[in-house]
Short mmCIF file of C-alpha atoms in Angstrom, two decimals:
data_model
loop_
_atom_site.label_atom_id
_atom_site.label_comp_id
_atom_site.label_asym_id
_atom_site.label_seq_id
_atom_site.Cartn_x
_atom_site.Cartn_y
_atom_site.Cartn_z
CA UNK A 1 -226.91 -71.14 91.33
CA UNK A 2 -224.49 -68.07 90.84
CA UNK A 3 -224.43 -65.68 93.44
CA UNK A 4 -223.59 -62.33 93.42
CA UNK A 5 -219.96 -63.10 94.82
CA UNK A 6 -218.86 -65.08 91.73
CA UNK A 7 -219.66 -62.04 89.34
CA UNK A 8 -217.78 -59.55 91.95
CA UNK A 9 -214.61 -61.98 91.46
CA UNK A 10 -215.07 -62.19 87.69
CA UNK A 11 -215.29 -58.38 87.37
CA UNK A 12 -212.30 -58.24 89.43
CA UNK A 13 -210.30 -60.86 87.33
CA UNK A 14 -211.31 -58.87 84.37
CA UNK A 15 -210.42 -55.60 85.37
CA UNK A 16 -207.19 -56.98 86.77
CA UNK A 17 -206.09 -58.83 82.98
CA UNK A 18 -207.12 -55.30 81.45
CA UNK A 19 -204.39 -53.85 83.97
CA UNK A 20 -202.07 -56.48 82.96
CA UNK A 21 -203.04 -56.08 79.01
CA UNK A 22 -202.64 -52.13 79.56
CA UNK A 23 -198.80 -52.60 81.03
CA UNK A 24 -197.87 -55.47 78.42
CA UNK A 25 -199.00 -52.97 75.93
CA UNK A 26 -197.18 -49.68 77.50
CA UNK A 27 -194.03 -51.92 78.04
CA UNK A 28 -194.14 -52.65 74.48
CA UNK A 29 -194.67 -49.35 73.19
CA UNK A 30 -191.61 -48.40 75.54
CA UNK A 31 -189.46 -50.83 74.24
CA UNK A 32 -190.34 -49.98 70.38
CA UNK A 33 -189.65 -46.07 70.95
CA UNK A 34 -186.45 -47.22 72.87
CA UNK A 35 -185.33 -49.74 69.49
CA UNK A 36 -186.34 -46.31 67.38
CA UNK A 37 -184.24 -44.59 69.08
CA UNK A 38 -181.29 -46.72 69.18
CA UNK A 39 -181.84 -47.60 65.35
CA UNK A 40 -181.95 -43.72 65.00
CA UNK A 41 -178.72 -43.10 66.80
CA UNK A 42 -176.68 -45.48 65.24
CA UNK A 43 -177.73 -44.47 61.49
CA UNK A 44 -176.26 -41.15 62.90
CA UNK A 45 -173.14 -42.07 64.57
CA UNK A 46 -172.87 -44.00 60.93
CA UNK A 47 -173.60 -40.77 59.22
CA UNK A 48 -171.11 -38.95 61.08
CA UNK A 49 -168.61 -41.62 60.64
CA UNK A 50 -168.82 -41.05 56.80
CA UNK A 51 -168.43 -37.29 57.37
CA UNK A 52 -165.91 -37.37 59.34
CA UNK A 53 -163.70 -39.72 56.80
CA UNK A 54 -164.73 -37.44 53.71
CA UNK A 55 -163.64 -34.43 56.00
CA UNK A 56 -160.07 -35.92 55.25
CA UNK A 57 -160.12 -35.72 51.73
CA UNK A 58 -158.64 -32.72 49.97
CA UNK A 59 -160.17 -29.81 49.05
CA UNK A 60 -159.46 -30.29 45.38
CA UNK A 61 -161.35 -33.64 45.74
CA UNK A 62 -164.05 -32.48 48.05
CA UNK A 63 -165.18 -29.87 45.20
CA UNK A 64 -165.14 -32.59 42.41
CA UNK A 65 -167.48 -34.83 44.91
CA UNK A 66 -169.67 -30.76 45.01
CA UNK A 67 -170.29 -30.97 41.28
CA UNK A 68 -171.56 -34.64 41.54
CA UNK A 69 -173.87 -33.32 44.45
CA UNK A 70 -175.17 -30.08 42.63
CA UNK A 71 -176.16 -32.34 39.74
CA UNK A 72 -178.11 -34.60 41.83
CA UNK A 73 -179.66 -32.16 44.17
CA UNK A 74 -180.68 -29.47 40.98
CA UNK A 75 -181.37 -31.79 38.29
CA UNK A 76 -181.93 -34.87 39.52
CA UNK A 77 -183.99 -34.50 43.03
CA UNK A 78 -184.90 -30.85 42.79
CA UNK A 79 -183.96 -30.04 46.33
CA UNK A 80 -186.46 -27.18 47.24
CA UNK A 81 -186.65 -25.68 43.58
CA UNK A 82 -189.80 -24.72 44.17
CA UNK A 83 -188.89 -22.77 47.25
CA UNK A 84 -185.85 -21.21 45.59
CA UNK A 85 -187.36 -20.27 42.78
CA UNK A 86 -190.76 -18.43 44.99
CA UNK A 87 -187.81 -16.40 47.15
CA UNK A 88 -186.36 -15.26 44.23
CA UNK A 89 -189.24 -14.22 42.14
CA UNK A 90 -190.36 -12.14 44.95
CA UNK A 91 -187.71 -10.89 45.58
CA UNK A 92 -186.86 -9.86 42.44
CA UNK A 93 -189.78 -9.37 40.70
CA UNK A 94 -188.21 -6.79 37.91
CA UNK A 95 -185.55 -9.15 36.92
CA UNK A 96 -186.62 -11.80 34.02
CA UNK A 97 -187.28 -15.20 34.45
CA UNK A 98 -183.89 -16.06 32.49
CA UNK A 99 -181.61 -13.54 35.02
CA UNK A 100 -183.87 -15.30 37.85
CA UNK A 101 -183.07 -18.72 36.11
CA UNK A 102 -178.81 -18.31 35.67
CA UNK A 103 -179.43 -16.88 39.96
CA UNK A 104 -180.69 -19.84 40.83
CA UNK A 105 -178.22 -22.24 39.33
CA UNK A 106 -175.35 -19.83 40.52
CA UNK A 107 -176.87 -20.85 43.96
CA UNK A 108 -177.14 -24.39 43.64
CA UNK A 109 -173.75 -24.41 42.82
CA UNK A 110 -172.48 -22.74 45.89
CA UNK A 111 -174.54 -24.33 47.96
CA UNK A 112 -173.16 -27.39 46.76
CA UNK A 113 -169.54 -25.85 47.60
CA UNK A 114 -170.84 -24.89 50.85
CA UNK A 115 -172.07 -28.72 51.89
CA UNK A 116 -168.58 -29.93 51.53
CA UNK A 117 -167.40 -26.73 52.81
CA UNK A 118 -168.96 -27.43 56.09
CA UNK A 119 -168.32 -30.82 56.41
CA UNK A 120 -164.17 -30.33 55.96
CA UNK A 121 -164.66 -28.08 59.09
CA UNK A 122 -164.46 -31.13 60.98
CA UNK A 123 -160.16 -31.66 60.10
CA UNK A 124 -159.35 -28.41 58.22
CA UNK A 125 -156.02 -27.20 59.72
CA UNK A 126 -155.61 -23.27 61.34
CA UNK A 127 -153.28 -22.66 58.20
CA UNK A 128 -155.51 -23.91 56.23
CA UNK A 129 -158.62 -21.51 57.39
CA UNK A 130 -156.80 -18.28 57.61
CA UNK A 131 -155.37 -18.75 53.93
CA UNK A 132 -159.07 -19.29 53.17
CA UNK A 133 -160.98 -16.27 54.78
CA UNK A 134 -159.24 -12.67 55.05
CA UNK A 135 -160.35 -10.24 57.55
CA UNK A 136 -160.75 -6.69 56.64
CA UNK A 137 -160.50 -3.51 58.77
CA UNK A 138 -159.73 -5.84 61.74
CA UNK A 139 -158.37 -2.86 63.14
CA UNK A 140 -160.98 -1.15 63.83
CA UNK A 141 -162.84 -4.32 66.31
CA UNK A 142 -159.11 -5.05 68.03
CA UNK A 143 -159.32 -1.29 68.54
CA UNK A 144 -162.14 -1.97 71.06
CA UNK A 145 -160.79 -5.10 72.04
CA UNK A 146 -157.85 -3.99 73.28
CA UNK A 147 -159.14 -1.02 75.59
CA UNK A 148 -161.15 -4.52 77.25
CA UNK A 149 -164.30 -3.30 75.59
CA UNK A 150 -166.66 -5.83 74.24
CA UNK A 151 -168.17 -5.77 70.58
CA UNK A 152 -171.23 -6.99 68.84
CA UNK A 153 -171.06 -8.48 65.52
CA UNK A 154 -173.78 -8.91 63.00
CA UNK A 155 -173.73 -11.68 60.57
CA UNK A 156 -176.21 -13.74 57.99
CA UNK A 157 -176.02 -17.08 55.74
CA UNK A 158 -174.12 -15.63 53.56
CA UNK A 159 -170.93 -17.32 51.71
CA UNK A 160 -169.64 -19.53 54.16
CA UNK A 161 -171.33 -18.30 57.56
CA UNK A 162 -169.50 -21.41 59.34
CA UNK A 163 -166.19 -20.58 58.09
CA UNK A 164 -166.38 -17.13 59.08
CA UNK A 165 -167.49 -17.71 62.84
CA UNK A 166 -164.60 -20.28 63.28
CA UNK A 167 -162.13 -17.64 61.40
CA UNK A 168 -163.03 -14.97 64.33
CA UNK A 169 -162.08 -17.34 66.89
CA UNK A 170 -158.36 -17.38 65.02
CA UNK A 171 -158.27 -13.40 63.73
CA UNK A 172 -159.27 -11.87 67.43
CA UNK A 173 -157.50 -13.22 70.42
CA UNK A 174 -157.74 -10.20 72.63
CA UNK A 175 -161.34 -11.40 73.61
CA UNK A 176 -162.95 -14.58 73.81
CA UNK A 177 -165.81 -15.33 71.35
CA UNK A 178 -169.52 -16.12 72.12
CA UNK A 179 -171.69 -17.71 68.75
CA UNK A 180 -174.79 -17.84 69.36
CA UNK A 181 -176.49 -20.86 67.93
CA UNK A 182 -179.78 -23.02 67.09
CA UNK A 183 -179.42 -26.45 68.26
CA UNK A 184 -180.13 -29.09 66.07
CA UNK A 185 -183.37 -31.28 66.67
CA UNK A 186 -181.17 -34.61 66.41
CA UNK A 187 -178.91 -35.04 69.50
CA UNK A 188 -175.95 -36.79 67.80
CA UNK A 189 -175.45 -34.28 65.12
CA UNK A 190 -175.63 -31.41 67.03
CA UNK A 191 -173.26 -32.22 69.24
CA UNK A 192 -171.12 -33.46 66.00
CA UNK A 193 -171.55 -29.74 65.34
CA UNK A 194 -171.17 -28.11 68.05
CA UNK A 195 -167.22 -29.72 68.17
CA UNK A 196 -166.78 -28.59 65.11
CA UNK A 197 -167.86 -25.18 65.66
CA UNK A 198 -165.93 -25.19 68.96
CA UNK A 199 -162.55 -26.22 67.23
CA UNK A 200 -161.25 -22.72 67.48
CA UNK A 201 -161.58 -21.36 70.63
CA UNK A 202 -165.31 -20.20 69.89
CA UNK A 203 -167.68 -20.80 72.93
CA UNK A 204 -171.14 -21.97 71.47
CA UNK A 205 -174.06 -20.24 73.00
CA UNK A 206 -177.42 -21.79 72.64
CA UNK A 207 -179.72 -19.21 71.48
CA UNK A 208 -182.10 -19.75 74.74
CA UNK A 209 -178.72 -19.36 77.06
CA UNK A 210 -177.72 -15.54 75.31
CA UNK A 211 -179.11 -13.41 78.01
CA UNK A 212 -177.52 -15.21 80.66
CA UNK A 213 -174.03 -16.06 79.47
CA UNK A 214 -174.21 -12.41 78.33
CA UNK A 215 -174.37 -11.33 82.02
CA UNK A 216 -172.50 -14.07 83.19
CA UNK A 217 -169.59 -12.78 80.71
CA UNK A 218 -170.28 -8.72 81.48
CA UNK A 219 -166.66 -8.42 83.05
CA UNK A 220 -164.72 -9.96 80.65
CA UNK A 221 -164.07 -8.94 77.13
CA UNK A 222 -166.36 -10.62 74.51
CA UNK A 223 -167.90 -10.77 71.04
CA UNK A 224 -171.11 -12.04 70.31
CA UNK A 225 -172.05 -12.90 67.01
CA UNK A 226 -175.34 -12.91 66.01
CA UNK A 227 -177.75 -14.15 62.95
CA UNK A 228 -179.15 -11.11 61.73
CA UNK A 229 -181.81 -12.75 58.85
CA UNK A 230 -182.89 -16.06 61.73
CA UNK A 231 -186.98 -15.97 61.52
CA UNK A 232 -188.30 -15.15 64.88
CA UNK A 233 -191.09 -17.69 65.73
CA UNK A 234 -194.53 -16.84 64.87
CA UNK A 235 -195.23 -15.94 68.55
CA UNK A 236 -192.08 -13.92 68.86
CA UNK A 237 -192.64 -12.40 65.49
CA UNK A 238 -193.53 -8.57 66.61
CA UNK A 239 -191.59 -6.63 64.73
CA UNK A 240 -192.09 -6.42 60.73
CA UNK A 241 -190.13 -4.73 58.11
CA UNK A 242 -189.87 -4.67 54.06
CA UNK A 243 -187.43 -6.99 53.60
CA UNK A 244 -186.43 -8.04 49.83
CA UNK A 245 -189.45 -6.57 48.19
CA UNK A 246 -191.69 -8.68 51.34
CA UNK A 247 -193.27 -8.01 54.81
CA UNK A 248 -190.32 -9.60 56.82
CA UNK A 249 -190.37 -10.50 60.77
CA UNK A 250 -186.96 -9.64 62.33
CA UNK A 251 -185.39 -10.53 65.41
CA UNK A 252 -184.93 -7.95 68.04
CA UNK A 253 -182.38 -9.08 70.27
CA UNK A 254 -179.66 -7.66 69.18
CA UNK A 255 -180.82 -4.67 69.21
CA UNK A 256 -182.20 -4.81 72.83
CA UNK A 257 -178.64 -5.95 74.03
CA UNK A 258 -176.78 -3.18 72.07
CA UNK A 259 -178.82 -0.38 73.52
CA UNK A 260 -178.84 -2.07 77.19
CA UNK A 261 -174.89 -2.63 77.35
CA UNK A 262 -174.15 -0.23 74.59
CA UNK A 263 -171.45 -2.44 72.87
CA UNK A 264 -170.92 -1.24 69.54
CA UNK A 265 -172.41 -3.14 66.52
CA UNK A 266 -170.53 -4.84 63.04
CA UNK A 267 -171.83 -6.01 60.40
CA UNK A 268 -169.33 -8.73 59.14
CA UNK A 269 -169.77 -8.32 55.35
CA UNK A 270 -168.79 -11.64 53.86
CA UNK A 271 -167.74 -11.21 49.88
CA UNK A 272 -167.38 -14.42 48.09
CA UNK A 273 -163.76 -13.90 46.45
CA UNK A 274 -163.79 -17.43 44.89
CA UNK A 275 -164.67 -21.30 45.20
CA UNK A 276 -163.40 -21.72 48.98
CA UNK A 277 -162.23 -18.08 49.44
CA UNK A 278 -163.92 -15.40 51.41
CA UNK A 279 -163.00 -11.94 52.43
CA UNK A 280 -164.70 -10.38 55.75
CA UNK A 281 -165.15 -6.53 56.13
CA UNK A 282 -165.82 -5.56 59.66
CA UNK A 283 -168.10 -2.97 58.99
CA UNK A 284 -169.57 -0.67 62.14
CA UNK A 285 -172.97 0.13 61.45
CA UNK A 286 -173.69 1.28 64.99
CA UNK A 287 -171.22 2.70 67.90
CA UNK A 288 -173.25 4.23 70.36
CA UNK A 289 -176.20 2.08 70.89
CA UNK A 290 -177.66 3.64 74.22
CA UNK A 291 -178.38 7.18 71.61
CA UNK A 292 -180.29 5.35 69.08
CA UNK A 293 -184.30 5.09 68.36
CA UNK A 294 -186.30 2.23 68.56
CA UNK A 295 -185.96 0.06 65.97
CA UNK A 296 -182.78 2.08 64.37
CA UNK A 297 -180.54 -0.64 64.70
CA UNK A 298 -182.42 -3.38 63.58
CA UNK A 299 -183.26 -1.30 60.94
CA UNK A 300 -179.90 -0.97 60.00
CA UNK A 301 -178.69 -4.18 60.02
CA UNK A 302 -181.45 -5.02 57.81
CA UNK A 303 -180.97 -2.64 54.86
CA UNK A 304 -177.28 -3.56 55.40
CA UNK A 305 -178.34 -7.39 54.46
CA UNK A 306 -180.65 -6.42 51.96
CA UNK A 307 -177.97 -4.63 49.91
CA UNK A 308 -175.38 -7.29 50.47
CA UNK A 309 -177.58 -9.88 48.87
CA UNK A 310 -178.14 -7.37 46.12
CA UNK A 311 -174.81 -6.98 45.41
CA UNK A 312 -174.25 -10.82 44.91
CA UNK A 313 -177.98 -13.03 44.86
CA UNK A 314 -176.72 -16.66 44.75
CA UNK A 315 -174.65 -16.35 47.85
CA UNK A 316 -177.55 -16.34 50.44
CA UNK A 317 -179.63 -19.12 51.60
CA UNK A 318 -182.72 -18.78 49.68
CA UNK A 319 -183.47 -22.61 50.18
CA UNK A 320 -185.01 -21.49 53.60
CA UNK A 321 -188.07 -20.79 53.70
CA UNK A 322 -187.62 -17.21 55.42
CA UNK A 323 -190.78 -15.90 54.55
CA UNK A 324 -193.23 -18.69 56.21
CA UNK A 325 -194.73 -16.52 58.64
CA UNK A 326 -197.23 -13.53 57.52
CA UNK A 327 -198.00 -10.39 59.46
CA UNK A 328 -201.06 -10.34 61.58
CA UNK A 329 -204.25 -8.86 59.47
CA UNK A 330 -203.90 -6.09 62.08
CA UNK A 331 -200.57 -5.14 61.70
CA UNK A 332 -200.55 -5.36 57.80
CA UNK A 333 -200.59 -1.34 58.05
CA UNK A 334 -198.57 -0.83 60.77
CA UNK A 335 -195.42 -2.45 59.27
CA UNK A 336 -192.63 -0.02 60.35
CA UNK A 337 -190.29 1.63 58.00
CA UNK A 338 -187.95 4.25 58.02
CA UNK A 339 -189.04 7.45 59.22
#
């Protein structure tokens, strides 16, 4: 007969193999994720690898290997065409579909360009960027500079964004500059990035770190540069605007930095010259932050942007989907414009 001791052992056995099962199993799950990983990282440090080596080629070569790309990316994959073609229609909604049409090849071009662009940031020589991008009304930043006064700048992806940043680590040496930046979400190519970036004497900021380095740095002579058209996050995502014919959410934080340290405020206006060539006007759009409203300067910055795309359509990044988020059914008329 079975007594009741024999069950209390077999209960125990069984709950003890469902312990063992449940760490077999967790091991094993920890040891896939771990493989991911590793399979994950090394297609990257391959990836990089690639870069890197086509980063050597010339530029006349690097644009040839552009053309290739824009063909497969427009024609053959249709890389966000869809997207593209939504940004533009909205925000241009008097143009025709044929003006919107030659716009959006324009783009595809340059952004084409700009891929290879980037990627030659990894070996492109000092000589070689400052033939490249031209600075215009320098003057008028080194002016601050020099009397140990720190500046602000504004910027947007526009032209070649990446080429500018590293060409203000070369064009102002009376201060040290402070980009601030959105890591990437994979490790390896961020930091692959964040070298490149770095190559000139720029000091990377993580977008999380501004506030802090910004005091950490409030007795030395800096410039920060900022991403004026970045989408906030939908819980950050308090402020609305028109914006391109389109409620728009815009980032405050340059703003609130401006007014608290009142450090003037340029806009750098990047004008796509030709394929690989850029000219950047340093344009003040605000010198005495501390006297302005609420919202002026953001404001500003944004009708600045808005005009600058204007002027030249295919040179911003309308493959991004800037217009994801949608303004609370409360705020729809509360949207704040000019007074």
């Amino acid at each position: 007969m079975v007594g009741p001791s024999f069950f209390s052992v077999t209960i125990c056995k069984c709950k003890n193999l469902t312990i063992v099962w449940q760490l077999i199993l967790t091991h094993s799950l920890i040891l896939h994720d771990k493989s991911i990983k590793m399979t994950r990282k090394g297609f990257s440090s391959l990836g990089i690898f690639l870069l890197t080596s086509i980063s050597l080629l010339p530029m006349f070569i690097l644009y040839r290997l552009a053309d290739l790309l824009y063909v497969l990316v427009y024609h053959v994959f249709g890389y966000r065409r869809a997207v593209v073609r939504g940004n533009l229609k909205l925000s241009f909604p008097e143009k025709s579909d044929a003006e919107i049409n030659v716009i959006e090849k324009k783009y595809y071009k340059f952004l084409a360009s700009l891929v290879v662009e980037i990627v030659k940031m990894k070996s492109i020589s000092e000589k070689e960027l400052k033939k490249r991008v031209k600075f215009k009304n320098a003057d008028l930043v080194n002016a601050y500079l020099q009397n140990n006064e720190s500046v602000l700048f504004c910027s947007a992806h526009f032209g070649n964004y990446e080429w500018v940043c590293m060409g203000i680590g070369l064009e102002f040496s009376a201060g040290d500059h402070y980009p601030i930046y959105k890591p990437l979400s994979n490790p390896v190519f961020d930091n692959w990035f964040l070298q490149m970036r770095s190559r000139f004497g720029n000091r990377m900021v993580s977008m999380r770190q501004t506030l802090r380095t910004i005091q950490t740095t409030k007795n030395t002579t800096s410039m920060f540069t900022f991403g004026s058209d970045q989408a906030p996050s939908n819980g950050e995502s308090n402020y609305w605007t028109t914006f391109l014919n389109q409620e728009t959410s815009i980032q405050l934080g340059i703003e609130k930095i401006a007014k608290k340290s009142n450090r003037p405020v340029f806009y750098l206006k990047i004008n796509y010259l030709k394929r690989g060539y850029y000219e950047v006007d340093c344009v003040p759009i605000c010198l005495n932050p501390a006297e302005t409203a609420e919202f002026e300067i953001t404001l500003l910055q944004t009708r600045f942007l808005e005009e600058m795309i204007k002027e030249a359509p295919a040179y911003w990044l309308w493959s991004h989907r800037r217009w994801k988020h949608k303004p609370p059914a409360a705020k729809v008329k509360e949207v704040y414009t000019e007074a």
